[in-house]
Amino acid sequence: GMLVGQFTIGGMTCAACVNSVEGILRDLPGVSRAVVSLATSLGEVEYDPTVISKDDIVNAIEDAGFEASLVQ
Ligand code: 9UX
């Protein structure tokens, strides 16, 4: 089934950054839902662990020029 991962995302300084990160996450294979908050620097991602890993998600955020780490 689907899992939910929480990530801290650094380097977002405006609302367009949030839209950019959400778009990157939603375009990833295996990701069904992504919500990112500028105020808390947190992202919540629903994903299929048979398609994509938490580390893959972290790497995709970092490839876009932001810092990312797993909350748990
Ligand atoms: Mo806003 Mo973010 O002007 O990468 S889009 S700082």
PDB file of C-alpha atoms and ligand atoms in Angstrom:
ATOM      1  CA  GLY A   1       0.000   0.000   0.000  1.00  0.00           C
ATOM      2  CA  MET A   2       0.859   3.659  -0.044  1.00  0.00           C
ATOM      3  CA  LEU A   3       3.060   5.169   2.657  1.00  0.00           C
ATOM      4  CA  VAL A   4       3.401   8.760   3.850  1.00  0.00           C
ATOM      5  CA  GLY A   5       6.843  10.285   4.369  1.00  0.00           C
ATOM      6  CA  GLN A   6       7.678  13.589   5.981  1.00  0.00           C
ATOM      7  CA  PHE A   7      10.683  15.609   4.929  1.00  0.00           C
ATOM      8  CA  THR A   8      12.305  18.825   6.043  1.00  0.00           C
ATOM      9  CA  ILE A   9      13.027  21.033   3.042  1.00  0.00           C
ATOM     10  CA  GLY A  10      15.537  23.857   3.326  1.00  0.00           C
ATOM     11  CA  GLY A  11      16.212  26.704   0.963  1.00  0.00           C
ATOM     12  CA  MET A  12      12.612  27.621   0.110  1.00  0.00           C
ATOM     13  CA  THR A  13      12.232  31.378   0.387  1.00  0.00           C
ATOM     14  CA  CYS A  14       9.058  32.195  -1.527  1.00  0.00           C
ATOM     15  CA  ALA A  15       5.718  30.700  -2.546  1.00  0.00           C
ATOM     16  CA  ALA A  16       7.049  29.882  -6.000  1.00  0.00           C
ATOM     17  CA  CYS A  17       9.679  27.668  -4.363  1.00  0.00           C
ATOM     18  CA  VAL A  18       6.855  25.734  -2.717  1.00  0.00           C
ATOM     19  CA  ASN A  19       5.034  25.321  -6.029  1.00  0.00           C
ATOM     20  CA  SER A  20       8.267  24.209  -7.656  1.00  0.00           C
ATOM     21  CA  VAL A  21       9.005  21.567  -5.019  1.00  0.00           C
ATOM     22  CA  GLU A  22       5.404  20.330  -5.041  1.00  0.00           C
ATOM     23  CA  GLY A  23       5.529  20.027  -8.828  1.00  0.00           C
ATOM     24  CA  ILE A  24       8.796  18.097  -8.713  1.00  0.00           C
ATOM     25  CA  LEU A  25       7.400  15.717  -6.122  1.00  0.00           C
ATOM     26  CA  ARG A  26       4.073  15.169  -7.904  1.00  0.00           C
ATOM     27  CA  ASP A  27       5.884  14.365 -11.145  1.00  0.00           C
ATOM     28  CA  LEU A  28       7.905  11.563  -9.553  1.00  0.00           C
ATOM     29  CA  PRO A  29       6.802   8.048 -10.454  1.00  0.00           C
ATOM     30  CA  GLY A  30       5.135   6.434  -7.456  1.00  0.00           C
ATOM     31  CA  VAL A  31       4.128   9.720  -5.795  1.00  0.00           C
ATOM     32  CA  SER A  32       0.374  10.227  -5.472  1.00  0.00           C
ATOM     33  CA  ARG A  33       0.190  13.301  -3.255  1.00  0.00           C
ATOM     34  CA  ALA A  34       2.599  16.016  -2.114  1.00  0.00           C
ATOM     35  CA  VAL A  35       2.000  19.008   0.136  1.00  0.00           C
ATOM     36  CA  VAL A  36       4.768  21.444   1.040  1.00  0.00           C
ATOM     37  CA  SER A  37       4.682  24.228   3.649  1.00  0.00           C
ATOM     38  CA  LEU A  38       6.874  27.296   3.448  1.00  0.00           C
ATOM     39  CA  ALA A  39       6.028  28.256   7.036  1.00  0.00           C
ATOM     40  CA  THR A  40       7.205  24.969   8.550  1.00  0.00           C
ATOM     41  CA  SER A  41       9.739  23.870   5.889  1.00  0.00           C
ATOM     42  CA  LEU A  42       7.998  20.500   5.878  1.00  0.00           C
ATOM     43  CA  GLY A  43       6.835  18.332   3.029  1.00  0.00           C
ATOM     44  CA  GLU A  44       4.449  15.400   3.235  1.00  0.00           C
ATOM     45  CA  VAL A  45       4.526  12.899   0.409  1.00  0.00           C
ATOM     46  CA  GLU A  46       2.293   9.892  -0.210  1.00  0.00           C
ATOM     47  CA  TYR A  47       4.187   7.298  -2.215  1.00  0.00           C
ATOM     48  CA  ASP A  48       4.244   3.694  -3.338  1.00  0.00           C
ATOM     49  CA  PRO A  49       7.335   2.093  -1.754  1.00  0.00           C
ATOM     50  CA  THR A  50       7.458  -0.552  -4.498  1.00  0.00           C
ATOM     51  CA  VAL A  51       8.106   2.251  -7.017  1.00  0.00           C
ATOM     52  CA  ILE A  52      10.109   4.907  -5.153  1.00  0.00           C
ATOM     53  CA  SER A  53      12.083   5.084  -1.892  1.00  0.00           C
ATOM     54  CA  LYS A  54      12.362   7.844   0.689  1.00  0.00           C
ATOM     55  CA  ASP A  55      15.982   8.312  -0.364  1.00  0.00           C
ATOM     56  CA  ASP A  56      14.874   8.750  -4.001  1.00  0.00           C
ATOM     57  CA  ILE A  57      12.483  11.482  -2.862  1.00  0.00           C
ATOM     58  CA  VAL A  58      15.214  13.231  -0.857  1.00  0.00           C
ATOM     59  CA  ASN A  59      17.545  13.060  -3.871  1.00  0.00           C
ATOM     60  CA  ALA A  60      14.910  14.536  -6.198  1.00  0.00           C
ATOM     61  CA  ILE A  61      14.435  17.529  -3.892  1.00  0.00           C
ATOM     62  CA  GLU A  62      18.196  18.045  -3.612  1.00  0.00           C
ATOM     63  CA  ASP A  63      18.669  17.734  -7.383  1.00  0.00           C
ATOM     64  CA  ALA A  64      16.307  20.720  -7.679  1.00  0.00           C
ATOM     65  CA  GLY A  65      18.659  22.809  -5.525  1.00  0.00           C
ATOM     66  CA  PHE A  66      17.027  22.518  -2.121  1.00  0.00           C
ATOM     67  CA  GLU A  67      18.172  20.700   0.993  1.00  0.00           C
ATOM     68  CA  ALA A  68      16.106  17.766   2.147  1.00  0.00           C
ATOM     69  CA  SER A  69      16.182  15.262   4.962  1.00  0.00           C
ATOM     70  CA  LEU A  70      13.883  12.631   6.365  1.00  0.00           C
ATOM     71  CA  VAL A  71      11.887  13.576   9.442  1.00  0.00           C
ATOM     72  CA  GLN A  72      11.538   9.921  10.456  1.00  0.00           C
TER      73      GLN A  72
HETATM   74 MO1  9UX B   1      11.142  32.581  -5.331  1.00  0.00          MO
HETATM   75 MO2  9UX B   1      12.377  30.026  -4.955  1.00  0.00          MO
HETATM   76  O1  9UX B   1      11.533  34.259  -6.279  1.00  0.00           O
HETATM   77  O2  9UX B   1      13.526  28.753  -5.855  1.00  0.00           O
HETATM   78  S1  9UX B   1      11.086  30.674  -6.619  1.00  0.00           S
HETATM   79  S2  9UX B   1      13.042  32.134  -4.230  1.00  0.00           S
END
